[in-house]
Amino acid sequence: MIVNVHKFARWKQEGQAIAMLTAWDYISAQMVDAAGVDMVLVGDSMAMTVMGHETTLPLTLDEIIYHAKMVRRGIKNTLVIVDLPFLTYQVSRAAAMLAAGRVLRETGAQAVKMEGGYPAMAETIAAVVQAGVPVMGHVGLTPQSVYQVGNFRKQGKSAEAGERILNEAIALEKAGVFAIVLEHIPSDLAQKISRALTVPTIGIGAGPHCDGQVFITSDLLGLSEWQPPFATPYVNLRSQGIEAAKQFCEDVRSHQFGQSP
Ligand code: KIV
């Protein structure tokens, strides 16, 4: 399926909001595809939500490619974007191009996402874009830098920090990204950035003024034990799943399971 990623800038002009959800395997991909989502992200948040790591850092390129292949098989209609994992693209432009190339060639996804908008990263992203790979940017809270930042808290709260994030977003637009994730920043800053750019912003914990929104699907479904404060689940499948599993155990232990209906 050929997706023109530039259509999203037109959507922004027309005021059409963009809905993005994450997926990590075939079944989650089929579900979000059937829901008619506009973009699917194979996010490195899966290192925490699906694989049980404390941060996103341990996820490898081979692992995300393995998951992205499953996701791609479950998607019929939607753009698939894959996160490049920690230190697969920060090292050099050549490393970034090779990592992005592997993702597109081996998984069938159409775009990659890379964190950071500092000058060297904007240059790396420009090189990947020039090599023909659509790139989504990501500024604000960038979880791959968690050890440098020291926490997963809201970013851009001071005027100076807000200005830095705005400048990073502008640099990424100049580098040629087709959209930018704004993660966990004040709503008024997200609005200012969204107004300053022609490419769409996709918010997560960044208020209602972004051009689109992304939700981590395991949070949307209430599957995880813990959700970030800005991610109120739409259903609570974890407690429903626990109840269903308890009922199954009871039925087996009381010799009720397997009786013909
Ligand atoms: O990895 C991820 O799921 C993400 C979202 C938070 C945008 O990057």
PDB file of C-alpha atoms and ligand atoms in Angstrom:
ATOM      1  CA  MET A   1       0.000   0.000   0.000  1.00  0.00           C
ATOM      2  CA  ILE A   2       1.419   3.401  -1.007  1.00  0.00           C
ATOM      3  CA  VAL A   3       0.616   6.089   1.566  1.00  0.00           C
ATOM      4  CA  ASN A   4       1.400   9.725   0.779  1.00  0.00           C
ATOM      5  CA  VAL A   5       2.607  11.079   4.125  1.00  0.00           C
ATOM      6  CA  HIS A   6       2.299  14.667   2.835  1.00  0.00           C
ATOM      7  CA  LYS A   7      -1.493  14.405   2.877  1.00  0.00           C
ATOM      8  CA  PHE A   8      -1.333  15.028   6.628  1.00  0.00           C
ATOM      9  CA  ALA A   9      -0.071  18.605   6.099  1.00  0.00           C
ATOM     10  CA  ARG A  10      -3.133  19.147   3.909  1.00  0.00           C
ATOM     11  CA  TRP A  11      -5.344  17.680   6.657  1.00  0.00           C
ATOM     12  CA  LYS A  12      -3.815  20.203   9.049  1.00  0.00           C
ATOM     13  CA  GLN A  13      -4.692  23.087   6.716  1.00  0.00           C
ATOM     14  CA  GLU A  14      -8.238  21.748   6.413  1.00  0.00           C
ATOM     15  CA  GLY A  15      -8.557  21.311  10.180  1.00  0.00           C
ATOM     16  CA  GLN A  16      -8.916  17.503   9.966  1.00  0.00           C
ATOM     17  CA  ALA A  17      -7.548  16.004  13.188  1.00  0.00           C
ATOM     18  CA  ILE A  18      -5.243  12.960  13.028  1.00  0.00           C
ATOM     19  CA  ALA A  19      -5.750   9.922  15.274  1.00  0.00           C
ATOM     20  CA  MET A  20      -2.699   7.733  15.942  1.00  0.00           C
ATOM     21  CA  LEU A  21      -2.567   4.582  18.083  1.00  0.00           C
ATOM     22  CA  THR A  22       0.250   2.176  18.839  1.00  0.00           C
ATOM     23  CA  ALA A  23       0.336  -1.538  18.030  1.00  0.00           C
ATOM     24  CA  TRP A  24       2.852  -4.234  18.949  1.00  0.00           C
ATOM     25  CA  ASP A  25       1.619  -7.417  17.262  1.00  0.00           C
ATOM     26  CA  TYR A  26      -0.828  -8.801  14.691  1.00  0.00           C
ATOM     27  CA  ILE A  27      -3.891  -8.787  16.928  1.00  0.00           C
ATOM     28  CA  SER A  28      -3.442  -5.239  18.272  1.00  0.00           C
ATOM     29  CA  ALA A  29      -2.732  -4.029  14.714  1.00  0.00           C
ATOM     30  CA  GLN A  30      -5.880  -5.653  13.311  1.00  0.00           C
ATOM     31  CA  MET A  31      -7.910  -4.022  16.069  1.00  0.00           C
ATOM     32  CA  VAL A  32      -6.671  -0.443  15.528  1.00  0.00           C
ATOM     33  CA  ASP A  33      -6.862  -0.871  11.742  1.00  0.00           C
ATOM     34  CA  ALA A  34     -10.483  -2.002  11.982  1.00  0.00           C
ATOM     35  CA  ALA A  35     -11.192   1.079  14.120  1.00  0.00           C
ATOM     36  CA  GLY A  36     -10.096   3.308  11.225  1.00  0.00           C
ATOM     37  CA  VAL A  37      -7.110   4.974  12.889  1.00  0.00           C
ATOM     38  CA  ASP A  38      -5.110   7.326  10.617  1.00  0.00           C
ATOM     39  CA  MET A  39      -1.590   6.253  11.638  1.00  0.00           C
ATOM     40  CA  VAL A  40      -0.240   3.250  13.544  1.00  0.00           C
ATOM     41  CA  LEU A  41       2.950   3.569  15.557  1.00  0.00           C
ATOM     42  CA  VAL A  42       5.092   0.581  16.471  1.00  0.00           C
ATOM     43  CA  GLY A  43       6.384   2.563  19.428  1.00  0.00           C
ATOM     44  CA  ASP A  44       9.421   1.735  21.519  1.00  0.00           C
ATOM     45  CA  SER A  45       7.130   2.261  24.540  1.00  0.00           C
ATOM     46  CA  MET A  46       6.469  -1.454  23.978  1.00  0.00           C
ATOM     47  CA  ALA A  47       9.796  -2.060  25.767  1.00  0.00           C
ATOM     48  CA  MET A  48       7.960  -0.989  28.931  1.00  0.00           C
ATOM     49  CA  THR A  49       4.299  -1.849  28.267  1.00  0.00           C
ATOM     50  CA  VAL A  50       4.735  -5.182  26.473  1.00  0.00           C
ATOM     51  CA  MET A  51       8.245  -6.390  27.391  1.00  0.00           C
ATOM     52  CA  GLY A  52       8.331  -5.279  31.041  1.00  0.00           C
ATOM     53  CA  HIS A  53      11.497  -3.142  30.951  1.00  0.00           C
ATOM     54  CA  GLU A  54      11.830  -0.080  33.187  1.00  0.00           C
ATOM     55  CA  THR A  55      12.711   2.222  30.259  1.00  0.00           C
ATOM     56  CA  THR A  56      12.654   2.097  26.447  1.00  0.00           C
ATOM     57  CA  LEU A  57      16.450   1.803  26.251  1.00  0.00           C
ATOM     58  CA  PRO A  58      16.890  -2.001  26.185  1.00  0.00           C
ATOM     59  CA  LEU A  59      14.793  -2.482  23.019  1.00  0.00           C
ATOM     60  CA  THR A  60      16.950  -3.496  20.037  1.00  0.00           C
ATOM     61  CA  LEU A  61      16.501  -2.890  16.322  1.00  0.00           C
ATOM     62  CA  ASP A  62      16.014  -6.630  15.724  1.00  0.00           C
ATOM     63  CA  GLU A  63      13.277  -6.728  18.376  1.00  0.00           C
ATOM     64  CA  ILE A  64      11.308  -3.775  16.994  1.00  0.00           C
ATOM     65  CA  ILE A  65      11.643  -5.179  13.467  1.00  0.00           C
ATOM     66  CA  TYR A  66      10.251  -8.506  14.718  1.00  0.00           C
ATOM     67  CA  HIS A  67       7.221  -6.718  16.225  1.00  0.00           C
ATOM     68  CA  ALA A  68       6.777  -4.357  13.251  1.00  0.00           C
ATOM     69  CA  LYS A  69       6.524  -7.344  10.894  1.00  0.00           C
ATOM     70  CA  MET A  70       3.614  -8.704  12.942  1.00  0.00           C
ATOM     71  CA  VAL A  71       1.967  -5.274  13.009  1.00  0.00           C
ATOM     72  CA  ARG A  72       2.367  -4.793   9.265  1.00  0.00           C
ATOM     73  CA  ARG A  73       0.631  -8.130   8.613  1.00  0.00           C
ATOM     74  CA  GLY A  74      -2.370  -6.868  10.613  1.00  0.00           C
ATOM     75  CA  ILE A  75      -2.686  -3.522   8.815  1.00  0.00           C
ATOM     76  CA  LYS A  76      -4.652  -3.138   5.596  1.00  0.00           C
ATOM     77  CA  ASN A  77      -5.448   0.546   5.358  1.00  0.00           C
ATOM     78  CA  THR A  78      -3.139   2.612   7.482  1.00  0.00           C
ATOM     79  CA  LEU A  79       0.285   4.235   7.539  1.00  0.00           C
ATOM     80  CA  VAL A  80       2.718   2.269   9.743  1.00  0.00           C
ATOM     81  CA  ILE A  81       5.500   4.189  11.507  1.00  0.00           C
ATOM     82  CA  VAL A  82       8.243   2.420  13.472  1.00  0.00           C
ATOM     83  CA  ASP A  83      10.357   3.945  16.259  1.00  0.00           C
ATOM     84  CA  LEU A  84      14.097   3.661  15.749  1.00  0.00           C
ATOM     85  CA  PRO A  85      15.425   2.332  19.087  1.00  0.00           C
ATOM     86  CA  PHE A  86      17.944   4.027  21.372  1.00  0.00           C
ATOM     87  CA  LEU A  87      21.434   4.419  19.860  1.00  0.00           C
ATOM     88  CA  THR A  88      20.503   2.960  16.488  1.00  0.00           C
ATOM     89  CA  TYR A  89      20.462   6.465  14.941  1.00  0.00           C
ATOM     90  CA  GLN A  90      22.141   8.873  17.380  1.00  0.00           C
ATOM     91  CA  VAL A  91      25.601   7.477  16.569  1.00  0.00           C
ATOM     92  CA  SER A  92      25.943   8.785  12.990  1.00  0.00           C
ATOM     93  CA  ARG A  93      23.966   9.669   9.870  1.00  0.00           C
ATOM     94  CA  ALA A  94      25.106   6.437   8.239  1.00  0.00           C
ATOM     95  CA  ALA A  95      23.839   4.391  11.214  1.00  0.00           C
ATOM     96  CA  ALA A  96      20.497   6.218  11.045  1.00  0.00           C
ATOM     97  CA  MET A  97      20.111   5.575   7.313  1.00  0.00           C
ATOM     98  CA  LEU A  98      20.998   1.902   7.695  1.00  0.00           C
ATOM     99  CA  ALA A  99      18.583   1.444  10.614  1.00  0.00           C
ATOM    100  CA  ALA A 100      15.757   3.240   8.781  1.00  0.00           C
ATOM    101  CA  GLY A 101      16.509   1.234   5.624  1.00  0.00           C
ATOM    102  CA  ARG A 102      16.322  -2.063   7.506  1.00  0.00           C
ATOM    103  CA  VAL A 103      12.972  -1.077   9.030  1.00  0.00           C
ATOM    104  CA  LEU A 104      11.372  -0.162   5.702  1.00  0.00           C
ATOM    105  CA  ARG A 105      12.875  -3.052   3.740  1.00  0.00           C
ATOM    106  CA  GLU A 106      12.311  -5.822   6.301  1.00  0.00           C
ATOM    107  CA  THR A 107       8.922  -4.834   7.762  1.00  0.00           C
ATOM    108  CA  GLY A 108       6.996  -3.093   4.982  1.00  0.00           C
ATOM    109  CA  ALA A 109       6.378  -0.064   7.254  1.00  0.00           C
ATOM    110  CA  GLN A 110       6.333   3.266   5.414  1.00  0.00           C
ATOM    111  CA  ALA A 111       8.021   5.633   7.918  1.00  0.00           C
ATOM    112  CA  VAL A 112      10.229   5.846  11.006  1.00  0.00           C
ATOM    113  CA  LYS A 113      10.150   8.035  14.098  1.00  0.00           C
ATOM    114  CA  MET A 114      13.258   9.508  15.728  1.00  0.00           C
ATOM    115  CA  GLU A 115      13.528  11.425  19.003  1.00  0.00           C
ATOM    116  CA  GLY A 116      15.193  14.813  19.503  1.00  0.00           C
ATOM    117  CA  GLY A 117      15.507  18.081  17.627  1.00  0.00           C
ATOM    118  CA  TYR A 118      18.930  19.358  18.733  1.00  0.00           C
ATOM    119  CA  PRO A 119      21.127  20.549  15.817  1.00  0.00           C
ATOM    120  CA  ALA A 120      23.040  17.292  15.210  1.00  0.00           C
ATOM    121  CA  MET A 121      19.818  15.264  15.304  1.00  0.00           C
ATOM    122  CA  ALA A 122      18.059  17.636  12.906  1.00  0.00           C
ATOM    123  CA  GLU A 123      20.993  17.132  10.494  1.00  0.00           C
ATOM    124  CA  THR A 124      20.780  13.349  10.859  1.00  0.00           C
ATOM    125  CA  ILE A 125      17.043  13.446  10.226  1.00  0.00           C
ATOM    126  CA  ALA A 126      17.553  15.646   7.137  1.00  0.00           C
ATOM    127  CA  ALA A 127      19.982  13.023   5.777  1.00  0.00           C
ATOM    128  CA  VAL A 128      17.489  10.183   6.352  1.00  0.00           C
ATOM    129  CA  VAL A 129      14.700  12.199   4.706  1.00  0.00           C
ATOM    130  CA  GLN A 130      16.973  12.983   1.740  1.00  0.00           C
ATOM    131  CA  ALA A 131      17.672   9.261   1.421  1.00  0.00           C
ATOM    132  CA  GLY A 132      13.941   8.834   0.748  1.00  0.00           C
ATOM    133  CA  VAL A 133      12.609   7.756   4.148  1.00  0.00           C
ATOM    134  CA  PRO A 134       9.609   9.591   5.629  1.00  0.00           C
ATOM    135  CA  VAL A 135      10.486  10.622   9.208  1.00  0.00           C
ATOM    136  CA  MET A 136       8.232  11.628  12.100  1.00  0.00           C
ATOM    137  CA  GLY A 137       9.975  13.800  14.702  1.00  0.00           C
ATOM    138  CA  HIS A 138       9.473  13.682  18.480  1.00  0.00           C
ATOM    139  CA  VAL A 139      10.239  16.502  20.957  1.00  0.00           C
ATOM    140  CA  GLY A 140       9.301  17.461  24.515  1.00  0.00           C
ATOM    141  CA  LEU A 141       9.613  14.437  26.754  1.00  0.00           C
ATOM    142  CA  THR A 142      11.913  12.099  24.820  1.00  0.00           C
ATOM    143  CA  PRO A 143      11.957   8.825  26.787  1.00  0.00           C
ATOM    144  CA  GLN A 144      15.214   7.609  25.210  1.00  0.00           C
ATOM    145  CA  SER A 145      16.952  10.450  27.145  1.00  0.00           C
ATOM    146  CA  VAL A 146      15.364   9.499  30.477  1.00  0.00           C
ATOM    147  CA  TYR A 147      18.683   8.955  32.262  1.00  0.00           C
ATOM    148  CA  GLN A 148      19.929  12.366  31.149  1.00  0.00           C
ATOM    149  CA  VAL A 149      16.644  14.125  32.024  1.00  0.00           C
ATOM    150  CA  GLY A 150      16.298  12.113  35.245  1.00  0.00           C
ATOM    151  CA  ASN A 151      12.539  11.409  35.065  1.00  0.00           C
ATOM    152  CA  PHE A 152       9.472  11.033  32.812  1.00  0.00           C
ATOM    153  CA  ARG A 153       7.987  14.377  33.935  1.00  0.00           C
ATOM    154  CA  LYS A 154       6.497  17.229  31.914  1.00  0.00           C
ATOM    155  CA  GLN A 155       9.066  19.181  29.866  1.00  0.00           C
ATOM    156  CA  GLY A 156       9.137  22.790  28.639  1.00  0.00           C
ATOM    157  CA  LYS A 157       7.677  24.344  31.767  1.00  0.00           C
ATOM    158  CA  SER A 158      10.022  27.346  31.927  1.00  0.00           C
ATOM    159  CA  ALA A 159      10.020  30.005  29.192  1.00  0.00           C
ATOM    160  CA  GLU A 160      13.585  29.043  28.266  1.00  0.00           C
ATOM    161  CA  ALA A 161      12.828  25.305  28.033  1.00  0.00           C
ATOM    162  CA  GLY A 162       9.668  26.049  26.033  1.00  0.00           C
ATOM    163  CA  GLU A 163      11.648  28.200  23.592  1.00  0.00           C
ATOM    164  CA  ARG A 164      14.191  25.401  23.146  1.00  0.00           C
ATOM    165  CA  ILE A 165      11.467  22.861  22.313  1.00  0.00           C
ATOM    166  CA  LEU A 166       9.828  25.310  19.873  1.00  0.00           C
ATOM    167  CA  ASN A 167      13.178  25.836  18.125  1.00  0.00           C
ATOM    168  CA  GLU A 168      13.760  22.079  17.952  1.00  0.00           C
ATOM    169  CA  ALA A 169      10.346  21.588  16.325  1.00  0.00           C
ATOM    170  CA  ILE A 170      11.107  24.339  13.773  1.00  0.00           C
ATOM    171  CA  ALA A 171      14.493  22.722  13.021  1.00  0.00           C
ATOM    172  CA  LEU A 172      12.776  19.363  12.472  1.00  0.00           C
ATOM    173  CA  GLU A 173      10.274  20.893  10.071  1.00  0.00           C
ATOM    174  CA  LYS A 174      13.203  22.393   8.129  1.00  0.00           C
ATOM    175  CA  ALA A 175      14.865  18.948   8.164  1.00  0.00           C
ATOM    176  CA  GLY A 176      11.811  17.601   6.319  1.00  0.00           C
ATOM    177  CA  VAL A 177       9.801  15.592   8.875  1.00  0.00           C
ATOM    178  CA  PHE A 178       6.173  14.995   7.853  1.00  0.00           C
ATOM    179  CA  ALA A 179       4.804  15.282  11.421  1.00  0.00           C
ATOM    180  CA  ILE A 180       6.098  15.781  14.967  1.00  0.00           C
ATOM    181  CA  VAL A 181       5.061  14.114  18.231  1.00  0.00           C
ATOM    182  CA  LEU A 182       4.858  16.594  21.130  1.00  0.00           C
ATOM    183  CA  GLU A 183       5.104  14.547  24.322  1.00  0.00           C
ATOM    184  CA  HIS A 184       4.186  15.777  27.817  1.00  0.00           C
ATOM    185  CA  ILE A 185       4.582  19.555  27.445  1.00  0.00           C
ATOM    186  CA  PRO A 186       2.273  22.383  28.564  1.00  0.00           C
ATOM    187  CA  SER A 187      -0.838  22.839  26.445  1.00  0.00           C
ATOM    188  CA  ASP A 188      -0.095  26.503  25.617  1.00  0.00           C
ATOM    189  CA  LEU A 189       3.398  25.562  24.397  1.00  0.00           C
ATOM    190  CA  ALA A 190       1.926  22.776  22.211  1.00  0.00           C
ATOM    191  CA  GLN A 191      -0.520  25.317  20.769  1.00  0.00           C
ATOM    192  CA  LYS A 192       2.294  27.784  20.030  1.00  0.00           C
ATOM    193  CA  ILE A 193       4.359  25.064  18.310  1.00  0.00           C
ATOM    194  CA  SER A 194       1.349  23.794  16.330  1.00  0.00           C
ATOM    195  CA  ARG A 195       0.647  27.330  15.079  1.00  0.00           C
ATOM    196  CA  ALA A 196       4.303  27.883  14.125  1.00  0.00           C
ATOM    197  CA  LEU A 197       4.541  24.757  11.923  1.00  0.00           C
ATOM    198  CA  THR A 198       2.993  23.707   8.634  1.00  0.00           C
ATOM    199  CA  VAL A 199       3.512  19.992   9.375  1.00  0.00           C
ATOM    200  CA  PRO A 200       1.047  18.467  11.849  1.00  0.00           C
ATOM    201  CA  THR A 201       1.806  18.027  15.532  1.00  0.00           C
ATOM    202  CA  ILE A 202       0.642  14.828  17.227  1.00  0.00           C
ATOM    203  CA  GLY A 203       0.203  15.303  20.959  1.00  0.00           C
ATOM    204  CA  ILE A 204       0.477  12.969  23.916  1.00  0.00           C
ATOM    205  CA  GLY A 205       0.001  14.673  27.265  1.00  0.00           C
ATOM    206  CA  ALA A 206       0.249  18.007  25.415  1.00  0.00           C
ATOM    207  CA  GLY A 207      -3.339  19.272  25.582  1.00  0.00           C
ATOM    208  CA  PRO A 208      -6.086  19.605  22.996  1.00  0.00           C
ATOM    209  CA  HIS A 209      -4.499  22.122  20.601  1.00  0.00           C
ATOM    210  CA  CYS A 210      -2.280  19.710  18.643  1.00  0.00           C
ATOM    211  CA  ASP A 211      -3.230  18.743  15.084  1.00  0.00           C
ATOM    212  CA  GLY A 212      -3.627  15.125  16.121  1.00  0.00           C
ATOM    213  CA  GLN A 213      -3.350  12.912  19.178  1.00  0.00           C
ATOM    214  CA  VAL A 214      -1.618   9.620  19.930  1.00  0.00           C
ATOM    215  CA  PHE A 215      -2.568   7.154  22.657  1.00  0.00           C
ATOM    216  CA  ILE A 216      -0.543   4.082  23.664  1.00  0.00           C
ATOM    217  CA  THR A 217      -3.064   1.342  22.958  1.00  0.00           C
ATOM    218  CA  SER A 218      -2.321  -0.703  26.078  1.00  0.00           C
ATOM    219  CA  ASP A 219      -3.146   2.476  28.075  1.00  0.00           C
ATOM    220  CA  LEU A 220      -6.266   3.155  25.987  1.00  0.00           C
ATOM    221  CA  LEU A 221      -7.490  -0.340  26.823  1.00  0.00           C
ATOM    222  CA  GLY A 222      -6.460  -0.198  30.491  1.00  0.00           C
ATOM    223  CA  LEU A 223      -4.239  -3.257  30.028  1.00  0.00           C
ATOM    224  CA  SER A 224      -1.275  -1.969  32.018  1.00  0.00           C
ATOM    225  CA  GLU A 225      -1.011  -1.926  35.804  1.00  0.00           C
ATOM    226  CA  TRP A 226      -0.142   1.793  35.641  1.00  0.00           C
ATOM    227  CA  GLN A 227      -0.981   4.567  33.183  1.00  0.00           C
ATOM    228  CA  PRO A 228       0.578   8.045  32.955  1.00  0.00           C
ATOM    229  CA  PRO A 229      -1.631  10.791  34.470  1.00  0.00           C
ATOM    230  CA  PHE A 230      -2.648  12.125  31.037  1.00  0.00           C
ATOM    231  CA  ALA A 231      -3.747   8.697  29.719  1.00  0.00           C
ATOM    232  CA  THR A 232      -7.133   7.831  31.209  1.00  0.00           C
ATOM    233  CA  PRO A 233      -8.156   4.432  29.768  1.00  0.00           C
ATOM    234  CA  TYR A 234     -11.307   4.135  27.646  1.00  0.00           C
ATOM    235  CA  VAL A 235     -11.979   0.623  29.053  1.00  0.00           C
ATOM    236  CA  ASN A 236     -10.395  -1.460  31.794  1.00  0.00           C
ATOM    237  CA  LEU A 237      -9.483  -4.708  30.057  1.00  0.00           C
ATOM    238  CA  ARG A 238      -6.917  -5.621  32.713  1.00  0.00           C
ATOM    239  CA  SER A 239      -9.542  -5.997  35.467  1.00  0.00           C
ATOM    240  CA  GLN A 240     -11.996  -7.620  33.030  1.00  0.00           C
ATOM    241  CA  GLY A 241      -9.254 -10.042  31.967  1.00  0.00           C
ATOM    242  CA  ILE A 242      -8.390 -10.887  35.581  1.00  0.00           C
ATOM    243  CA  GLU A 243     -12.090 -11.520  36.309  1.00  0.00           C
ATOM    244  CA  ALA A 244     -12.421 -13.749  33.208  1.00  0.00           C
ATOM    245  CA  ALA A 245      -9.287 -15.721  34.156  1.00  0.00           C
ATOM    246  CA  LYS A 246     -10.532 -16.137  37.764  1.00  0.00           C
ATOM    247  CA  GLN A 247     -13.879 -17.376  36.474  1.00  0.00           C
ATOM    248  CA  PHE A 248     -12.110 -19.886  34.223  1.00  0.00           C
ATOM    249  CA  CYS A 249     -10.045 -21.189  37.172  1.00  0.00           C
ATOM    250  CA  GLU A 250     -13.197 -21.555  39.268  1.00  0.00           C
ATOM    251  CA  ASP A 251     -15.049 -23.347  36.464  1.00  0.00           C
ATOM    252  CA  VAL A 252     -12.162 -25.794  35.967  1.00  0.00           C
ATOM    253  CA  ARG A 253     -11.770 -26.451  39.707  1.00  0.00           C
ATOM    254  CA  SER A 254     -15.504 -27.044  40.162  1.00  0.00           C
ATOM    255  CA  HIS A 255     -15.581 -29.343  37.095  1.00  0.00           C
ATOM    256  CA  GLN A 256     -17.943 -26.936  35.296  1.00  0.00           C
ATOM    257  CA  PHE A 257     -15.631 -26.143  32.377  1.00  0.00           C
ATOM    258  CA  GLY A 258     -16.027 -28.146  29.187  1.00  0.00           C
ATOM    259  CA  GLN A 259     -19.597 -29.259  29.844  1.00  0.00           C
ATOM    260  CA  SER A 260     -21.637 -29.107  26.631  1.00  0.00           C
ATOM    261  CA  PRO A 261     -23.787 -25.951  26.574  1.00  0.00           C
TER     262      PRO A 261
HETATM  263  O1  KIV B   1       6.882   4.771  21.843  1.00  0.00           O
HETATM  264  C1  KIV B   1       5.786   5.339  21.799  1.00  0.00           C
HETATM  265  O2  KIV B   1       4.716   4.737  22.000  1.00  0.00           O
HETATM  266  C2  KIV B   1       5.774   6.752  21.504  1.00  0.00           C
HETATM  267  C3  KIV B   1       4.520   7.519  21.784  1.00  0.00           C
HETATM  268  C4  KIV B   1       4.566   7.978  23.185  1.00  0.00           C
HETATM  269  C5  KIV B   1       4.336   8.644  20.828  1.00  0.00           C
HETATM  270  O3  KIV B   1       6.760   7.295  21.097  1.00  0.00           O
END
